[in-house]
Coordinates of C-alpha atoms in Angstrom, one line a residue:
M1125 CA 9.4 9.1 -27.4
S1126 CA 8.3 7.9 -23.9
S1127 CA 5.2 5.8 -23.5
T1128 CA 3.4 8.7 -21.9
D1129 CA 3.8 10.6 -25.2
Q1130 CA 1.9 7.9 -27.2
P1131 CA -1.7 8.9 -27.5
G1132 CA -4.2 6.3 -26.3
V1133 CA -1.5 4.0 -24.9
P1134 CA -1.2 3.5 -21.1
S1135 CA 2.0 4.5 -19.3
A1136 CA 4.7 1.9 -19.3
A1137 CA 4.7 2.2 -15.5
E1138 CA 1.4 0.4 -15.2
A1139 CA 1.4 1.5 -11.5
V1140 CA 3.8 -1.2 -10.6
P1141 CA 6.0 0.3 -7.9
P1142 CA 9.6 -0.8 -7.6
T1143 CA 10.5 -3.3 -5.0
G1144 CA 12.7 -1.1 -2.8
S1145 CA 16.1 -1.5 -1.2
P1146 CA 17.4 -5.1 -1.4
S1147 CA 19.4 -4.6 1.8
A1148 CA 16.2 -3.8 3.7
R1149 CA 14.9 -7.4 2.9
E1150 CA 17.7 -9.1 4.8
G1151 CA 16.3 -10.9 7.8
E1152 CA 12.8 -11.2 6.3
T1153 CA 11.0 -14.5 6.0
A1154 CA 7.9 -15.4 3.9
R1155 CA 5.3 -18.1 4.2
F1156 CA 2.1 -19.1 2.4
V1157 CA -1.2 -18.9 4.3
D1158 CA -4.1 -21.0 2.9
L1159 CA -7.6 -19.4 3.5
P1160 CA -11.0 -20.3 2.0
G1161 CA -10.8 -19.4 -1.7
L1162 CA -7.3 -17.9 -1.7
T1163 CA -3.7 -18.3 -0.7
L1164 CA -1.6 -15.3 0.6
N1165 CA 2.1 -14.9 0.8
V1166 CA 2.9 -13.1 4.1
R1167 CA 6.3 -11.5 4.6
S1168 CA 7.6 -10.8 8.1
R1169 CA 10.5 -9.5 10.1
P1170 CA 11.3 -10.8 13.5
P1171 CA 10.6 -8.1 16.1
E1172 CA 13.5 -6.7 18.0
R1173 CA 12.0 -7.9 21.3
D1174 CA 8.9 -9.8 22.5
G1175 CA 5.6 -8.1 23.3
L1176 CA 5.6 -5.5 20.5
P1177 CA 2.1 -4.7 19.1
P1178 CA 1.3 -6.3 15.8
A1179 CA 1.2 -4.4 12.5
L1180 CA 0.0 -5.4 9.0
Y1181 CA 1.2 -3.6 5.7
V1182 CA -0.9 -3.7 2.5
H1183 CA 0.7 -2.7 -0.8
G1184 CA -0.7 -0.8 -3.8
L1185 CA -1.8 -1.6 -7.3
G1186 CA 0.7 -3.9 -8.9
G1187 CA 2.9 -3.8 -5.9
S1188 CA 3.9 -6.4 -3.4
S1189 CA 4.9 -6.9 0.2
L1190 CA 8.5 -5.9 -0.7
N1191 CA 7.3 -2.3 -1.0
W1192 CA 7.2 -2.2 2.8
S1193 CA 10.6 -3.7 3.5
S1194 CA 12.3 -0.3 4.2
L1195 CA 9.6 0.9 6.6
M1196 CA 9.3 -2.5 8.2
L1197 CA 13.0 -2.4 9.0
E1198 CA 12.7 1.1 10.4
L1199 CA 9.8 0.1 12.7
G1200 CA 11.3 -3.2 13.8
G1201 CA 11.8 -1.9 17.3
D1202 CA 8.2 -0.5 17.5
V1203 CA 5.9 -3.1 16.0
D1204 CA 5.8 -6.8 15.2
G1205 CA 5.3 -6.3 11.4
E1206 CA 3.9 -8.4 8.6
A1207 CA 3.3 -7.5 5.0
L1208 CA 1.0 -9.5 2.7
D1209 CA 0.8 -9.9 -1.0
L1210 CA -2.8 -9.3 -2.1
P1211 CA -4.3 -12.1 -4.3
G1212 CA -2.7 -12.1 -7.7
F1213 CA 0.3 -9.9 -6.7
G1214 CA 3.8 -10.6 -5.4
D1215 CA 3.9 -14.3 -4.7
S1216 CA 0.2 -14.8 -4.0
P1217 CA -1.7 -16.7 -6.7
P1218 CA -4.9 -15.3 -8.1
P1219 CA -8.1 -15.8 -6.0
D1220 CA -10.3 -18.8 -6.9
D1221 CA -13.2 -16.6 -7.8
G1222 CA -11.2 -14.1 -9.9
N1223 CA -12.6 -11.2 -7.9
Y1224 CA -10.2 -8.3 -7.7
S1225 CA -12.5 -5.6 -6.4
V1226 CA -11.6 -3.3 -3.5
S1227 CA -14.1 -5.2 -1.4
A1228 CA -12.7 -8.6 -2.4
H1229 CA -9.2 -7.4 -1.4
A1230 CA -10.6 -6.1 1.9
R1231 CA -12.3 -9.5 2.5
A1232 CA -8.9 -11.2 1.9
V1233 CA -7.3 -8.9 4.6
I1234 CA -10.1 -9.5 7.0
R1235 CA -10.0 -13.3 6.5
Y1236 CA -6.3 -13.2 7.2
L1237 CA -6.7 -11.1 10.4
D1238 CA -9.5 -13.3 11.6
A1239 CA -7.4 -16.4 11.0
C1240 CA -4.0 -15.3 12.3
G1241 CA -5.0 -14.3 15.8
R1242 CA -2.9 -11.1 15.8
A1243 CA -5.8 -8.6 15.6
P1244 CA -6.3 -5.8 16.4
V1245 CA -3.3 -4.6 14.4
H1246 CA -1.8 -1.3 13.4
L1247 CA -2.9 -1.3 9.7
L1248 CA -0.9 0.5 7.0
G1249 CA -1.8 0.8 3.4
N1250 CA -0.5 2.4 0.2
S1251 CA -2.5 3.5 -2.8
L1252 CA -4.9 0.6 -3.6
G1253 CA -3.9 -0.8 -0.2
G1254 CA -5.0 2.4 1.4
A1255 CA -8.5 2.0 -0.1
V1256 CA -8.5 -1.6 1.1
A1257 CA -7.4 -0.6 4.6
T1258 CA -10.0 2.1 4.8
R1259 CA -12.7 -0.4 4.0
V1260 CA -11.4 -2.9 6.5
A1261 CA -11.2 -0.2 9.3
A1262 CA -14.8 1.0 8.4
V1263 CA -16.5 -2.4 8.4
R1264 CA -14.3 -4.3 11.0
G1265 CA -13.1 -1.6 13.4
D1266 CA -12.4 -4.3 16.0
L1267 CA -9.4 -5.5 13.8
V1268 CA -7.7 -2.1 13.7
R1269 CA -5.7 -0.3 16.4
T1270 CA -4.5 2.6 14.2
L1271 CA -4.7 3.3 10.5
T1272 CA -1.8 4.7 8.4
L1273 CA -2.5 5.6 4.8
V1274 CA 0.2 6.5 2.3
S1275 CA -1.3 8.2 -0.8
P1276 CA -4.6 6.2 -0.5
A1277 CA -6.6 5.6 -3.7
L1278 CA -9.8 7.3 -2.5
P1279 CA -12.2 8.7 -5.2
E1280 CA -10.8 11.8 -6.9
L1281 CA -13.0 13.2 -9.7
P1282 CA -11.7 14.2 -12.0
P1283 CA -8.3 12.5 -11.5
Q1284 CA -5.2 14.4 -12.3
R1285 CA -4.1 13.9 -15.9
S1286 CA -0.9 12.0 -15.1
A1287 CA -3.1 9.2 -13.5
L1288 CA -5.3 8.7 -16.5
P1289 CA -3.1 6.2 -18.3
T1290 CA -3.2 4.0 -15.3
A1291 CA -7.0 4.3 -15.1
L1292 CA -7.1 3.1 -18.7
L1293 CA -5.9 -0.3 -17.6
A1294 CA -9.4 -0.8 -16.2
V1295 CA -10.8 -0.9 -19.7
P1296 CA -11.3 -4.5 -20.9
G1297 CA -8.7 -5.5 -23.4
V1298 CA -6.4 -2.4 -23.0
A1299 CA -3.9 -4.2 -20.7
G1300 CA -3.5 -7.0 -23.2
L1301 CA -3.2 -4.6 -26.1
F1302 CA -0.6 -2.6 -24.2
G1303 CA 1.3 -5.8 -23.5
R1304 CA 1.4 -6.7 -27.2
L1305 CA 2.4 -3.2 -28.2
T1306 CA 5.3 -3.1 -25.7
K1307 CA 6.4 -6.7 -25.9
D1308 CA 9.8 -5.6 -27.2
W1309 CA 10.5 -3.2 -24.4
T1310 CA 13.2 -4.1 -22.0
A1311 CA 12.6 -4.5 -18.3
E1312 CA 15.0 -1.7 -17.8
R1313 CA 12.9 0.7 -19.8
R1314 CA 9.7 -0.4 -18.0
T1315 CA 11.4 0.0 -14.7
R1316 CA 12.6 3.6 -15.5
E1317 CA 9.0 4.4 -16.4
V1318 CA 7.9 2.9 -13.0
L1319 CA 10.3 5.1 -11.1
A1320 CA 9.3 8.2 -13.0
L1321 CA 5.6 7.6 -12.2
C1322 CA 5.9 6.5 -8.6
Y1323 CA 8.9 8.4 -7.2
G1324 CA 9.2 12.1 -6.5
D1325 CA 12.9 11.8 -7.3
P1326 CA 13.9 8.6 -9.1
G1327 CA 17.5 9.5 -8.4
R1328 CA 17.0 8.4 -4.8
V1329 CA 16.9 4.7 -6.0
S1330 CA 20.3 3.1 -5.6
P1331 CA 21.8 1.0 -8.5
A1332 CA 21.2 -2.1 -6.4
G1333 CA 17.6 -1.1 -5.9
F1334 CA 17.1 -0.5 -9.6
A1335 CA 18.6 -3.8 -10.5
A1336 CA 16.3 -5.6 -8.0
A1337 CA 13.3 -3.8 -9.5
V1338 CA 14.3 -4.9 -13.0
E1339 CA 14.7 -8.5 -11.9
E1340 CA 11.3 -8.4 -10.1
Y1341 CA 9.6 -6.9 -13.2
E1342 CA 11.0 -9.6 -15.4
R1343 CA 9.6 -12.3 -13.0
R1344 CA 6.2 -10.7 -13.1
L1345 CA 6.0 -10.5 -16.8
R1346 CA 6.5 -14.3 -17.0
L1347 CA 3.4 -14.9 -14.8
P1348 CA 0.4 -16.0 -17.0
Y1349 CA -2.0 -13.9 -14.9
F1350 CA 0.1 -10.7 -14.6
W1351 CA -1.9 -8.5 -17.0
D1352 CA -5.3 -10.0 -15.8
S1353 CA -4.7 -9.3 -12.1
L1354 CA -3.4 -5.9 -12.9
S1355 CA -6.3 -4.8 -15.1
R1356 CA -9.0 -6.4 -12.9
S1357 CA -7.6 -4.6 -9.8
A1358 CA -7.4 -1.3 -11.7
R1359 CA -11.1 -1.9 -12.7
G1360 CA -11.9 -2.6 -9.1
V1361 CA -10.4 0.8 -8.1
V1362 CA -12.4 2.6 -10.8
D1363 CA -15.6 0.8 -9.8
A1364 CA -15.0 1.8 -6.2
Y1365 CA -14.7 5.4 -7.3
T1366 CA -18.3 5.2 -8.7
L1367 CA -20.0 3.7 -5.6
G1368 CA -22.3 5.9 -3.7
G1369 CA -24.2 5.7 -0.4
Q1370 CA -22.9 3.6 2.4
H1371 CA -20.4 1.8 0.1
S1372 CA -18.7 5.0 -0.9
L1373 CA -15.1 5.0 0.2
W1374 CA -15.4 8.6 1.4
R1375 CA -18.5 7.7 3.4
Q1376 CA -16.6 4.7 4.9
A1377 CA -13.7 7.0 5.7
E1378 CA -16.1 9.0 7.9
R1379 CA -17.0 5.8 9.8
V1380 CA -13.4 5.0 10.7
L1381 CA -12.8 5.3 14.5
A1382 CA -9.2 4.3 14.6
P1383 CA -6.6 7.1 15.1
T1384 CA -5.4 7.8 11.5
L1385 CA -2.2 9.1 10.0
L1386 CA -2.4 10.3 6.4
V1387 CA 0.7 10.7 4.3
Y1388 CA 0.7 12.6 1.0
G1389 CA 3.5 13.5 -1.4
G1390 CA 3.7 16.8 -3.2
R1391 CA 5.1 15.2 -6.3
D1392 CA 2.6 12.3 -6.4
R1393 CA 1.5 11.8 -10.0
L1394 CA -1.2 9.2 -9.2
V1395 CA -3.0 10.7 -6.1
S1396 CA -3.3 14.4 -6.1
F1397 CA -1.7 16.3 -3.2
R1398 CA -4.8 18.3 -2.9
M1399 CA -6.7 15.3 -1.6
A1400 CA -4.9 15.6 1.7
R1401 CA -7.2 18.3 2.8
R1402 CA -10.4 16.3 2.0
A1403 CA -9.0 13.2 3.7
G1404 CA -8.0 15.2 6.7
V1405 CA -11.7 16.2 7.1
A1406 CA -13.2 12.8 6.3
F1407 CA -11.1 10.8 8.8
R1408 CA -12.1 12.2 12.2
G1409 CA -9.3 13.2 14.4
S1410 CA -6.7 12.4 11.8
R1411 CA -3.3 13.9 11.3
V1412 CA -1.6 14.7 8.0
L1413 CA 2.1 14.3 7.1
A1414 CA 2.8 16.3 4.0
L1415 CA 6.1 15.5 2.2
P1416 CA 6.6 18.1 -0.6
E1417 CA 9.4 16.2 -2.4
A1418 CA 7.8 12.7 -2.2
G1419 CA 5.9 10.9 -4.9
H1420 CA 3.4 8.0 -4.6
V1421 CA 5.4 5.7 -2.4
A1422 CA 6.6 7.9 0.5
M1423 CA 7.3 4.9 2.7
M1424 CA 9.9 3.8 0.2
E1425 CA 11.3 7.2 -0.5
Y1426 CA 11.4 8.6 3.0
P1427 CA 11.0 5.6 5.4
E1428 CA 12.7 7.4 8.3
I1429 CA 10.3 10.3 8.2
V1430 CA 7.2 8.1 7.8
A1431 CA 8.4 5.9 10.6
S1432 CA 8.9 8.9 12.9
A1433 CA 5.4 10.1 12.2
F1434 CA 4.0 6.6 12.9
R1435 CA 5.8 6.5 16.2
E1436 CA 4.2 9.8 17.2
L1437 CA 0.8 8.2 16.3
L1438 CA 1.7 5.3 18.6
V1439 CA 2.6 7.5 21.5
D1440 CA -0.4 9.7 21.2
T1441 CA -2.8 6.8 20.7
A1442 CA -1.3 5.2 23.8
R1443 CA -2.0 8.3 25.9
L1444 CA -5.6 8.5 24.6
T1445 CA -6.3 4.8 25.3
G1446 CA -5.0 4.8 28.9
W1447 CA -1.5 3.6 28.1
A1448 CA 1.8 5.4 28.3
A1449 CA 5.0 4.9 26.4
E1450 CA 8.2 4.6 28.4
G1451 CA 11.3 5.3 26.4
K1452 CA 10.5 4.2 22.8
A1453 CA 6.9 4.2 21.5
S1454 CA 6.8 0.5 21.6
S1455 CA 7.6 0.1 25.4
W1456 CA 4.2 0.0 26.9
R1457 CA 3.0 0.2 30.5
P1458 CA -0.5 0.8 32.0
V1459 CA -1.2 4.2 33.4
P1460 CA -2.5 3.9 37.0
P1461 CA -5.7 5.8 37.9
E1462 CA -5.2 9.1 39.5
G1463 CA -4.8 8.8 43.3
D1464 CA -3.1 5.4 43.2

């Protein structure tokens, strides 16, 4: 019997995406950045040449900066990319105040962007990171050049049934109970559940990728704050779903002015494919990339396709803002006024 067959017990996947292709990480470096009240681990890949526009990648619930390695590799000739670990995830320690709300995660991203001197950036987010990126773009539009959201965790009521076990992690005590009930499960079993939940086709994961995901899962389970950061962040997502007025994520989506690319997977078991239509209306002037075979982490399953759509966003945004791309999307030159 799989965990999803056990009534009242959350899925073994716990919304922790696998870490992606190990080969894509080659050439990456990581550093810790100390900010007021928190420390962030920031992963980066040296750009293929100087002068590329900056980009920042934000992972989903239970994920890490490693979730972006494949896409960061694909876009190495287009943007100067960095991916951060949100507080309490990846290699970032928990925040001093223990606040894992969507707003707190957004403040962490804003603090980093204010401190690093790279803004405005091309901001990309997946799942929880998509909700965080939406809030950042709405309240600090000066920090965001373009916005790319992969299966963003925007309010969906009622949620699809396959997402309910993950939502249960928000209930106080459930995560700890689940940890005790599954303490004898192997990391291999947990990882297979992860793949089944997050990927449209788990068979796309290579043996090396699976082994790396197992190793990462084992490391996370040894962290004393693993379950706490996961459950509190899940609670933050659920709380964000209930906010109304100006704090509603959908209302904030309507305030985003940055050109936006929305990516949705037809086999996504956490964010319904039907939300693509609503998001396309909420984000003004947005474009939607629909991938029928993809699951919740399209940037890991189909990085080449997502990268291609992102490049088109760069080119079109350049034209709209008075710049033109020469050759690749990342080769920029000013457009002279007519008549010159």
